[in-house]
Short mmCIF file of C-alpha atoms in Angstrom, two decimals:
data_model
loop_
_atom_site.label_atom_id
_atom_site.label_comp_id
_atom_site.label_asym_id
_atom_site.label_seq_id
_atom_site.Cartn_x
_atom_site.Cartn_y
_atom_site.Cartn_z
CA UNK A 3 21.98 5.38 27.38
CA UNK A 4 18.39 4.97 28.61
CA UNK A 5 18.23 1.37 27.38
CA UNK A 6 21.73 0.45 28.53
CA UNK A 7 23.23 1.00 25.07
CA UNK A 8 23.12 -1.47 22.19
CA UNK A 9 24.52 -4.50 23.95
CA UNK A 10 24.06 -8.03 22.64
CA UNK A 11 20.44 -9.11 22.28
CA UNK A 12 17.46 -7.84 20.28
CA UNK A 13 16.49 -4.20 20.85
CA UNK A 14 13.00 -3.49 19.54
CA UNK A 15 11.63 -0.11 18.46
CA UNK A 16 7.89 -0.23 17.74
CA UNK A 17 5.81 2.39 15.91
CA UNK A 18 2.52 2.78 14.08
CA UNK A 19 2.52 2.31 10.32
CA UNK A 20 3.74 5.32 8.29
CA UNK A 21 5.55 6.79 11.29
CA UNK A 22 9.02 6.52 9.79
CA UNK A 23 10.33 3.10 10.86
CA UNK A 24 12.14 2.46 7.59
CA UNK A 25 13.75 5.91 7.56
CA UNK A 26 14.83 5.47 11.16
CA UNK A 27 16.25 2.03 10.38
CA UNK A 28 18.19 3.41 7.41
CA UNK A 29 19.49 6.33 9.50
CA UNK A 30 20.67 3.92 12.19
CA UNK A 31 22.47 1.73 9.66
CA UNK A 32 24.14 4.73 7.98
CA UNK A 33 25.24 6.29 11.26
CA UNK A 34 26.74 2.99 12.38
CA UNK A 35 28.61 2.46 9.10
CA UNK A 36 29.86 6.07 9.09
CA UNK A 37 31.68 5.31 12.35
CA UNK A 38 33.42 2.38 10.66
CA UNK A 39 31.37 -0.35 12.38
CA UNK A 40 30.12 -3.07 10.00
CA UNK A 41 26.33 -3.07 9.66
CA UNK A 42 23.82 -5.10 7.68
CA UNK A 43 20.32 -3.80 6.94
CA UNK A 44 17.80 -6.64 6.64
CA UNK A 45 14.74 -5.26 4.85
CA UNK A 46 11.29 -6.87 4.51
CA UNK A 47 9.72 -3.98 2.61
CA UNK A 48 11.76 -2.25 -0.09
CA UNK A 49 14.68 -3.36 -2.20
CA UNK A 50 17.65 -1.54 -3.65
CA UNK A 51 15.73 -0.66 -6.82
CA UNK A 52 12.66 0.55 -4.93
CA UNK A 53 14.41 3.38 -3.17
CA UNK A 54 16.75 2.19 -0.42
CA UNK A 55 19.81 3.41 -2.32
CA UNK A 56 18.02 6.65 -3.27
CA UNK A 57 16.98 7.23 0.35
CA UNK A 58 20.54 6.69 1.55
CA UNK A 59 21.90 9.24 -0.92
CA UNK A 60 19.14 11.68 0.05
CA UNK A 61 19.97 11.20 3.72
CA UNK A 62 23.65 12.00 3.11
CA UNK A 63 23.21 14.91 0.67
CA UNK A 64 19.98 16.39 2.12
CA UNK A 65 18.61 16.47 -1.44
CA UNK A 66 14.93 15.53 -1.80
CA UNK A 67 14.64 11.82 -2.51
CA UNK A 68 12.33 12.38 -5.50
CA UNK A 69 14.93 14.58 -7.16
CA UNK A 70 17.37 11.70 -6.91
CA UNK A 71 14.84 9.03 -7.86
CA UNK A 72 13.77 10.80 -11.07
CA UNK A 73 17.18 12.26 -11.94
CA UNK A 74 16.14 15.89 -11.49
CA UNK A 75 19.30 16.58 -9.45
CA UNK A 76 21.31 16.34 -12.70
CA UNK A 77 20.09 19.80 -13.68
CA UNK A 78 22.16 21.30 -10.85
CA UNK A 79 25.96 20.88 -11.05
CA UNK A 80 26.35 21.35 -7.30
CA UNK A 81 23.85 18.56 -6.58
CA UNK A 82 25.54 16.30 -9.13
CA UNK A 83 28.80 16.65 -7.21
CA UNK A 84 27.06 16.02 -3.89
CA UNK A 85 25.43 12.85 -5.21
CA UNK A 86 28.69 11.59 -6.71
CA UNK A 87 30.43 12.20 -3.38
CA UNK A 88 27.63 10.38 -1.52
CA UNK A 89 27.82 7.37 -3.86
CA UNK A 90 31.58 7.16 -3.34
CA UNK A 91 31.06 7.42 0.42
CA UNK A 92 28.47 4.63 0.41
CA UNK A 93 30.79 2.32 -1.52
CA UNK A 94 33.49 2.76 1.13
CA UNK A 95 31.16 2.25 4.10
CA UNK A 96 31.06 -1.19 5.77
CA UNK A 97 27.33 -1.30 5.04
CA UNK A 98 25.56 -4.31 3.53
CA UNK A 99 21.95 -4.58 2.43
CA UNK A 100 19.77 -7.65 1.96
CA UNK A 101 16.10 -7.95 1.11
CA UNK A 102 14.61 -10.84 3.09
CA UNK A 103 11.07 -10.81 1.70
CA UNK A 104 9.80 -14.36 1.30
CA UNK A 105 12.66 -15.95 3.25
CA UNK A 106 12.17 -18.25 6.22
CA UNK A 107 13.65 -17.27 9.57
CA UNK A 108 16.14 -20.14 9.18
CA UNK A 109 17.38 -18.56 5.93
CA UNK A 110 17.56 -15.17 7.64
CA UNK A 111 19.73 -16.56 10.45
CA UNK A 112 22.00 -18.17 7.88
CA UNK A 113 22.40 -14.85 6.03
CA UNK A 114 23.29 -12.96 9.21
CA UNK A 115 25.68 -15.66 10.43
CA UNK A 116 27.46 -15.78 7.05
CA UNK A 117 27.76 -11.98 7.00
CA UNK A 118 29.19 -11.93 10.53
CA UNK A 119 31.84 -14.52 9.68
CA UNK A 120 32.84 -13.24 6.23
CA UNK A 121 32.34 -9.46 6.50
CA UNK A 122 32.87 -8.72 10.19
CA UNK A 123 35.37 -11.34 11.31
CA UNK A 124 37.00 -12.08 14.64
CA UNK A 125 39.65 -10.28 16.67
CA UNK A 126 42.88 -11.77 18.06
CA UNK A 127 40.97 -13.10 21.07
CA UNK A 128 38.62 -15.08 18.87
CA UNK A 129 35.63 -12.83 19.50
CA UNK A 130 33.47 -11.21 16.84
CA UNK A 131 34.47 -7.62 16.11
CA UNK A 132 31.90 -4.86 16.87
CA UNK A 133 28.96 -5.01 14.45
CA UNK A 134 25.27 -4.18 14.18
CA UNK A 135 22.28 -5.85 12.52
CA UNK A 136 19.33 -3.60 11.66
CA UNK A 137 16.09 -5.49 11.01
CA UNK A 138 13.23 -3.63 9.27
CA UNK A 139 10.75 -4.93 10.32
CA UNK A 140 9.50 -7.91 12.39
CA UNK A 141 6.69 -9.75 10.62
CA UNK A 142 5.90 -13.02 8.88
CA UNK A 143 8.08 -13.18 5.74
CA UNK A 144 6.97 -16.47 4.16
CA UNK A 145 4.01 -18.85 4.13
CA UNK A 146 5.86 -22.00 5.23
CA UNK A 147 4.57 -21.82 8.80
CA UNK A 148 0.98 -21.56 7.59
CA UNK A 149 1.35 -24.88 5.79
CA UNK A 150 2.26 -26.60 9.05
CA UNK A 151 -0.51 -24.84 10.99
CA UNK A 152 1.70 -22.45 12.96
CA UNK A 153 -0.08 -19.31 14.09
CA UNK A 154 1.54 -15.94 13.38
CA UNK A 155 2.32 -15.34 17.05
CA UNK A 156 4.09 -18.71 17.18
CA UNK A 157 6.26 -17.92 14.17
CA UNK A 158 7.16 -14.51 15.56
CA UNK A 159 8.04 -16.13 18.87
CA UNK A 160 10.36 -18.59 17.12
CA UNK A 161 11.93 -15.76 15.10
CA UNK A 162 12.63 -13.53 18.10
CA UNK A 163 13.95 -16.43 20.16
CA UNK A 164 16.29 -17.48 17.34
CA UNK A 165 17.51 -13.91 16.74
CA UNK A 166 18.16 -13.47 20.45
CA UNK A 167 20.15 -16.73 20.67
CA UNK A 168 22.23 -15.85 17.59
CA UNK A 169 22.94 -12.37 18.95
CA UNK A 170 24.04 -13.70 22.35
CA UNK A 171 26.16 -16.51 20.90
CA UNK A 172 28.03 -14.22 18.50
CA UNK A 173 27.90 -11.22 20.87
CA UNK A 174 26.49 -8.46 18.66
CA UNK A 175 23.32 -6.32 18.94
CA UNK A 176 20.26 -6.47 16.70
CA UNK A 177 18.20 -3.30 16.32
CA UNK A 178 14.77 -4.46 15.16
CA UNK A 179 11.67 -2.49 14.27
CA UNK A 180 8.09 -3.65 14.85
CA UNK A 181 4.62 -2.33 14.13
CA UNK A 182 2.24 -1.02 16.78
CA UNK A 183 -1.50 -1.50 16.55
CA UNK A 184 -4.12 1.13 17.35
CA UNK A 185 -4.00 0.20 21.03
CA UNK A 186 -0.32 1.24 21.06
CA UNK A 187 0.83 -2.35 21.54
CA UNK A 188 3.00 -4.49 19.30
CA UNK A 189 0.90 -5.84 16.48
CA UNK A 190 0.50 -9.62 16.23
CA UNK A 191 2.45 -10.88 19.21
CA UNK A 192 3.36 -10.21 22.83
CA UNK A 193 6.11 -12.77 22.32
CA UNK A 194 8.22 -10.10 20.66
CA UNK A 195 8.50 -8.46 24.07
CA UNK A 196 9.27 -11.76 25.78
CA UNK A 197 12.56 -12.25 23.95
CA UNK A 198 13.83 -8.68 23.46
CA UNK A 199 16.59 -7.03 25.50
CA UNK A 200 14.89 -3.65 25.30
CA UNK A 201 11.56 -2.44 24.00
CA UNK A 202 10.93 1.18 23.00
CA UNK A 203 7.94 2.84 21.35
CA UNK A 204 8.26 5.62 18.79
CA UNK A 205 5.30 7.94 18.26
CA UNK A 206 4.56 11.31 16.69
CA UNK A 207 4.61 14.35 18.93
CA UNK A 208 1.51 16.44 19.33
CA UNK A 209 1.63 20.01 17.95
CA UNK A 210 1.88 21.25 21.54
CA UNK A 211 4.89 19.01 22.23
CA UNK A 212 6.63 20.21 19.06
CA UNK A 213 6.17 23.83 20.14
CA UNK A 214 7.38 23.05 23.66
CA UNK A 215 10.47 21.10 22.54
CA UNK A 216 11.32 23.27 19.55
CA UNK A 217 11.25 22.28 15.88
CA UNK A 218 14.95 21.33 15.96
CA UNK A 219 14.10 18.48 18.33
CA UNK A 220 12.10 16.76 15.61
CA UNK A 221 8.53 15.52 15.36
CA UNK A 222 8.96 12.05 16.90
CA UNK A 223 9.45 10.89 20.47
CA UNK A 224 10.66 7.61 21.92
CA UNK A 225 9.62 6.00 25.18
CA UNK A 226 11.61 3.11 26.69
CA UNK A 227 9.00 0.67 28.00
CA UNK A 228 11.34 -2.10 29.07
CA UNK A 229 15.12 -2.41 29.22
CA UNK A 230 17.10 -5.22 30.79
CA UNK A 231 20.26 -3.17 31.37
CA UNK A 232 19.40 0.52 31.19
CA UNK A 233 17.89 2.91 33.73
CA UNK A 234 15.09 4.06 31.42
CA UNK A 235 14.01 7.70 31.49
CA UNK A 236 12.74 9.80 34.36
CA UNK A 237 8.98 9.54 34.47
CA UNK A 238 9.15 6.77 31.84
CA UNK A 239 8.78 9.27 28.99
#
């Protein structure tokens, strides 16, 4: 609500490394698919074998991910049933996963466009049905640009511009994650902010903030820094 909801365009959530971007991205994709809305998770870090599937099952069953990863859950019949139920649930969800490590941004756009046409489809008015793309996370994914002397900030600018244009043309939102540097700014490029529809930072709460908010409110906080359509939050926090 603070950012004007996930309308078309690229909505960026930026956080320091090891803050939980990948878990947040996975949670967003799962929550979207649970509601019956097609979602594709574009991942630059892990792959299905390296824990994405395990993390998804852990998220659904609330069983520790390491128990699932190493098969320890099989010693408990109740957990075996929970995992089996979660696997069946995942298979029915309109959730797709693609690892985009090493791919150019042109290949990425082609993957998303193909998914939108074949998996999402159009309604009777000829418009794309509701869908969501989750991108984890914005960075250089191949070395092609280096060979033609493009700086990293230039490649990221091209990527964000292309993602924004694709999102607007097909009318679906992209929820993208980015990495903050130590100065609490987006690492590598201000151009990410130039082309996004909304920009939000995600940081860890201080111990005092956790006590004040209560443990049930979690250990992270988000702060909308810029939003084209939403009102933001009172006091910008």
